[in-house]
CSV table of N, CA and C in Angstrom, one decimal:
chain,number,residue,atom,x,y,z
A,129,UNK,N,-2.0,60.9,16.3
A,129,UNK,CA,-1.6,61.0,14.9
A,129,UNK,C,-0.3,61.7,14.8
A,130,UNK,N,0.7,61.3,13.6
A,130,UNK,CA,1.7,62.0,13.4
A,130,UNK,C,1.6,63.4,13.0
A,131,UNK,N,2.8,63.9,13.4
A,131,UNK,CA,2.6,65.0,12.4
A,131,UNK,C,2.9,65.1,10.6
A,132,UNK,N,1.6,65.9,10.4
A,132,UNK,CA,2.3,66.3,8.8
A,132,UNK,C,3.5,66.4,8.2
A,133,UNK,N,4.0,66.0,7.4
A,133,UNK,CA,5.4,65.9,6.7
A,133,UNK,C,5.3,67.1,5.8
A,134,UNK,N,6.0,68.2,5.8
A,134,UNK,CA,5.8,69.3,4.9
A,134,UNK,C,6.8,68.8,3.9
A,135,UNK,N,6.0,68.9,2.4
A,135,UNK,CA,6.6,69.3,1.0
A,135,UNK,C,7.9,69.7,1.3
A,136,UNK,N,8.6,69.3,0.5
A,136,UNK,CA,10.5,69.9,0.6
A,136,UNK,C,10.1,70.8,-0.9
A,137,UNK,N,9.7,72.2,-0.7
A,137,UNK,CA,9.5,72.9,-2.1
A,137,UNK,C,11.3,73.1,-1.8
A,138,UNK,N,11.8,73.3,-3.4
A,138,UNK,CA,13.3,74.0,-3.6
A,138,UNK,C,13.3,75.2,-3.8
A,139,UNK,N,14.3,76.3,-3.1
A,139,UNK,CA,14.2,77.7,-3.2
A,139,UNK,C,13.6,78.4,-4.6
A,140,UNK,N,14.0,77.4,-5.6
A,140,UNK,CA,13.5,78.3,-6.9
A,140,UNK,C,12.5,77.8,-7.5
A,141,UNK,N,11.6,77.2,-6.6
A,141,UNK,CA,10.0,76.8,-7.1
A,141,UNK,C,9.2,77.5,-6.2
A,142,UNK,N,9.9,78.3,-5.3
A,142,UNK,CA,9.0,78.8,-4.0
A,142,UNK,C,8.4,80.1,-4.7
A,143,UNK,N,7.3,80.3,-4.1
A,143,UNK,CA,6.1,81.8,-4.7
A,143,UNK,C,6.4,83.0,-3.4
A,144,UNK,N,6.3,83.6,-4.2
A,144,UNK,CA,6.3,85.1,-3.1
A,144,UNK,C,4.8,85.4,-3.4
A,145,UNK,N,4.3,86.3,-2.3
A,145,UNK,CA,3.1,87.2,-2.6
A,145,UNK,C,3.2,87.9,-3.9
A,146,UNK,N,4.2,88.0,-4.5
A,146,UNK,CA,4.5,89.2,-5.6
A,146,UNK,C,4.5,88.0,-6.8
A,147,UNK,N,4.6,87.0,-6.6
A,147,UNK,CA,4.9,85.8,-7.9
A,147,UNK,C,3.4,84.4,-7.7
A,148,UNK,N,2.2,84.8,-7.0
A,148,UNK,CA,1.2,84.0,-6.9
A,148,UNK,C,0.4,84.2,-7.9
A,149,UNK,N,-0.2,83.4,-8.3
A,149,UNK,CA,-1.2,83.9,-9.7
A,149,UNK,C,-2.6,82.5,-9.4
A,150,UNK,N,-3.0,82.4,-10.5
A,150,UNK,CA,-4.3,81.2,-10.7
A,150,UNK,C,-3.1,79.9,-10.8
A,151,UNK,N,-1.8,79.8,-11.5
A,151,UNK,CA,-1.7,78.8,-11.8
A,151,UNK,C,-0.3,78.4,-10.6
A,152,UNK,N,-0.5,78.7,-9.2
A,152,UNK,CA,0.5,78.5,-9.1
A,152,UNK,C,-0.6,78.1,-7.1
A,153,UNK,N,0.3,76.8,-6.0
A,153,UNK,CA,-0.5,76.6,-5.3
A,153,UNK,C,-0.1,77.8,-4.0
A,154,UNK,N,-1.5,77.9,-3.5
A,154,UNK,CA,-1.2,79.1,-2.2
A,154,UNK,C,-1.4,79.0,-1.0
A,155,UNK,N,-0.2,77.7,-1.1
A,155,UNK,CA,-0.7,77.1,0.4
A,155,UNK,C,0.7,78.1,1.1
A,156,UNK,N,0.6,78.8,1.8
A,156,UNK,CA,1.7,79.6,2.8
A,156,UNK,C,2.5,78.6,3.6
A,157,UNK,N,3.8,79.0,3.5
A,157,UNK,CA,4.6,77.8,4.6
A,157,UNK,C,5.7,78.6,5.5
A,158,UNK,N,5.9,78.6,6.5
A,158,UNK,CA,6.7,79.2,7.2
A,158,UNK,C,5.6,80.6,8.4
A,159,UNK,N,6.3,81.4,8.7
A,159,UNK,CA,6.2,82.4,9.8
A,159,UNK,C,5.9,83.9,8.8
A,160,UNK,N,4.7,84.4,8.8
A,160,UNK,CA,5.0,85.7,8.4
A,160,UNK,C,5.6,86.3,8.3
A,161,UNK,N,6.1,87.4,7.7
A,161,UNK,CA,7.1,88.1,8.0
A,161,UNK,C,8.6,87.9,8.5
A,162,UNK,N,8.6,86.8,7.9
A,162,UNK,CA,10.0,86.2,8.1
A,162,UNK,C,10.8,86.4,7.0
A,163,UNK,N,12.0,86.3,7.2
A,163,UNK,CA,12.5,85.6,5.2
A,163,UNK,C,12.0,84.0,4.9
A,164,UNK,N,11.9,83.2,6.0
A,164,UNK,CA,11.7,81.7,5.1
A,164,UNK,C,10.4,81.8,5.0
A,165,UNK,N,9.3,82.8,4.9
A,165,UNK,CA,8.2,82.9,4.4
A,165,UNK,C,8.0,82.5,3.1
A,166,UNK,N,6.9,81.9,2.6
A,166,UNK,CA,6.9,81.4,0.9
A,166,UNK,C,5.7,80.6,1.1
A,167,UNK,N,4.9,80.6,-0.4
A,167,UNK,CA,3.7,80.0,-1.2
A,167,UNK,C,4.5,78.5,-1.5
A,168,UNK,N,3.5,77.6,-1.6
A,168,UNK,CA,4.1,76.7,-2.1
A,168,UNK,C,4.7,76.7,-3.8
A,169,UNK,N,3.6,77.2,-4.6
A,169,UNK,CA,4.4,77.7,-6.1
A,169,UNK,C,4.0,76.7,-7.1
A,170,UNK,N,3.3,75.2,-6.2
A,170,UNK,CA,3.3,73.9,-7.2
A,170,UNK,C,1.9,74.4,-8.4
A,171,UNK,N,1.4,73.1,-9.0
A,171,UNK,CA,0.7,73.3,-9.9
A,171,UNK,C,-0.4,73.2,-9.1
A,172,UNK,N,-1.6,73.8,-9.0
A,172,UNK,CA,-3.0,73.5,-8.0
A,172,UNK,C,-3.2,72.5,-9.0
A,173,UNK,N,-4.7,71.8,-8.1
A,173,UNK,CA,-5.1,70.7,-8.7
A,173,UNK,C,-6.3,71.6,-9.6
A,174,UNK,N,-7.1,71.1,-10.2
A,174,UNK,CA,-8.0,71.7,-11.2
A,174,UNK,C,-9.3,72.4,-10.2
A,175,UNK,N,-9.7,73.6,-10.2
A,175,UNK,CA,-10.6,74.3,-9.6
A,175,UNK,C,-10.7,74.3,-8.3
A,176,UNK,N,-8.9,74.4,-7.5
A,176,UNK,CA,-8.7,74.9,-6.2
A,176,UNK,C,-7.3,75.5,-6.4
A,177,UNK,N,-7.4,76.2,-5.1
A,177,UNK,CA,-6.6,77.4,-4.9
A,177,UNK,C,-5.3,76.7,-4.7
A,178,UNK,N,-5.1,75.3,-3.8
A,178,UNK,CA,-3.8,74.3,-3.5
A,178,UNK,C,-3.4,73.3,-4.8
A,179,UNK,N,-1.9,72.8,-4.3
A,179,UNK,CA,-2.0,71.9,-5.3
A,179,UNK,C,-2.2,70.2,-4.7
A,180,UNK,N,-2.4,69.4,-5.1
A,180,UNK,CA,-3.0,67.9,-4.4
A,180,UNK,C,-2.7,67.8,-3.0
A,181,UNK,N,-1.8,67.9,-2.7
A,181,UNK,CA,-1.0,67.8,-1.4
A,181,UNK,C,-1.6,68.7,-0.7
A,182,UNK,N,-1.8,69.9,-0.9
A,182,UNK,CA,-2.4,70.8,0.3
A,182,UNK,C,-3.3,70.7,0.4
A,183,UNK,N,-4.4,70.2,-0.8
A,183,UNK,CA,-5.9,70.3,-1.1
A,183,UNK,C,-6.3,69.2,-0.1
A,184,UNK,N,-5.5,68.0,0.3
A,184,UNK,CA,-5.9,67.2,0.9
A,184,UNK,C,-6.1,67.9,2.4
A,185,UNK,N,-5.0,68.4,3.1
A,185,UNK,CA,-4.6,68.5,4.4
A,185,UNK,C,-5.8,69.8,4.2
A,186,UNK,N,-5.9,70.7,3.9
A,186,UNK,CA,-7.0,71.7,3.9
A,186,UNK,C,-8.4,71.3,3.6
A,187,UNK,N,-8.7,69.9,2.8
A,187,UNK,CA,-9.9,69.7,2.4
A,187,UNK,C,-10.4,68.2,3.1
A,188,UNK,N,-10.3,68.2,4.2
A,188,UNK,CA,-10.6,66.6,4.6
A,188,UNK,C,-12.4,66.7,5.2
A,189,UNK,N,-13.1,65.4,4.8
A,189,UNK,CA,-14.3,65.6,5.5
A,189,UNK,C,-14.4,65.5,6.8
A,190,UNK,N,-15.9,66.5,7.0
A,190,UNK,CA,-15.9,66.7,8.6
A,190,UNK,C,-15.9,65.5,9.4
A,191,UNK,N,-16.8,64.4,9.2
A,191,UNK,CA,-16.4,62.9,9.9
A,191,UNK,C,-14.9,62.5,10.5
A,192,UNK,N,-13.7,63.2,9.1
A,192,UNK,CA,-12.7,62.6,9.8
A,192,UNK,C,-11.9,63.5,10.6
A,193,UNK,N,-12.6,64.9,10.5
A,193,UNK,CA,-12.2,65.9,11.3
A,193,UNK,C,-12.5,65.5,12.7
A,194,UNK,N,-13.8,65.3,13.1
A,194,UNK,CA,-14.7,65.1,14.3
A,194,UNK,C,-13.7,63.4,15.1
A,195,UNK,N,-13.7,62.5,14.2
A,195,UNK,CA,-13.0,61.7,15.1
A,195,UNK,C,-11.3,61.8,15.5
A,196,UNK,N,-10.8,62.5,14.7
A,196,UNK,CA,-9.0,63.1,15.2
A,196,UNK,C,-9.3,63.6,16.2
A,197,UNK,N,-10.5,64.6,16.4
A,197,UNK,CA,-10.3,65.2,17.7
A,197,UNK,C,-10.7,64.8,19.0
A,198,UNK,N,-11.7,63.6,18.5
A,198,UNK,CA,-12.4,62.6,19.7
A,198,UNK,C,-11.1,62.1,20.3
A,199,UNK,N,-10.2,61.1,18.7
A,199,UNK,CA,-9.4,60.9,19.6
A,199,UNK,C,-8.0,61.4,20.4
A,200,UNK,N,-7.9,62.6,19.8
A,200,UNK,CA,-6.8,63.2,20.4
A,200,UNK,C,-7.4,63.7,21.8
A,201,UNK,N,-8.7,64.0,22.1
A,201,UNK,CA,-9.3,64.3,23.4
A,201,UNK,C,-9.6,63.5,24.7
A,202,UNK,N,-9.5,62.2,23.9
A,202,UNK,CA,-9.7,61.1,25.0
A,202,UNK,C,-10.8,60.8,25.1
């Protein structure tokens, strides 16, 4: 499988730990403790913590978890 394509958030949409709230998504991107540390900031989707994009990559069923790893295992 490819790798994931990360979201291009723009510096002034990005969330700090200090600027996260309910209406904003908290998917973390980057290295802790870094400066290019940052929340995604987008709109979550309705009654999750991400917004569509993350909710996917964070919320996939177990079936299709179980065969990525069959087949990345061989």
């Amino acid at each position: 499988p490819s790798p994931i394509q990360e979201l291009q958030i723009p510096p002034g949409e990005r969330a700090s730990i200090l600027t996260l709230s309910e209406s904003t998504c908290r998917w973390p991107i980057g290295e802790p403790g870094t400066d290019e540390f940052y929340f995604c900031g987008c709109k979550p989707a309705p009654n999750m913590p991400y917004c569509e994009y993350h909710a996917r990559i964070a919320y996939q069923p177990a079936q299709d978890r179980r065969r990525r790893k069959k087949t990345a295992n061989g």
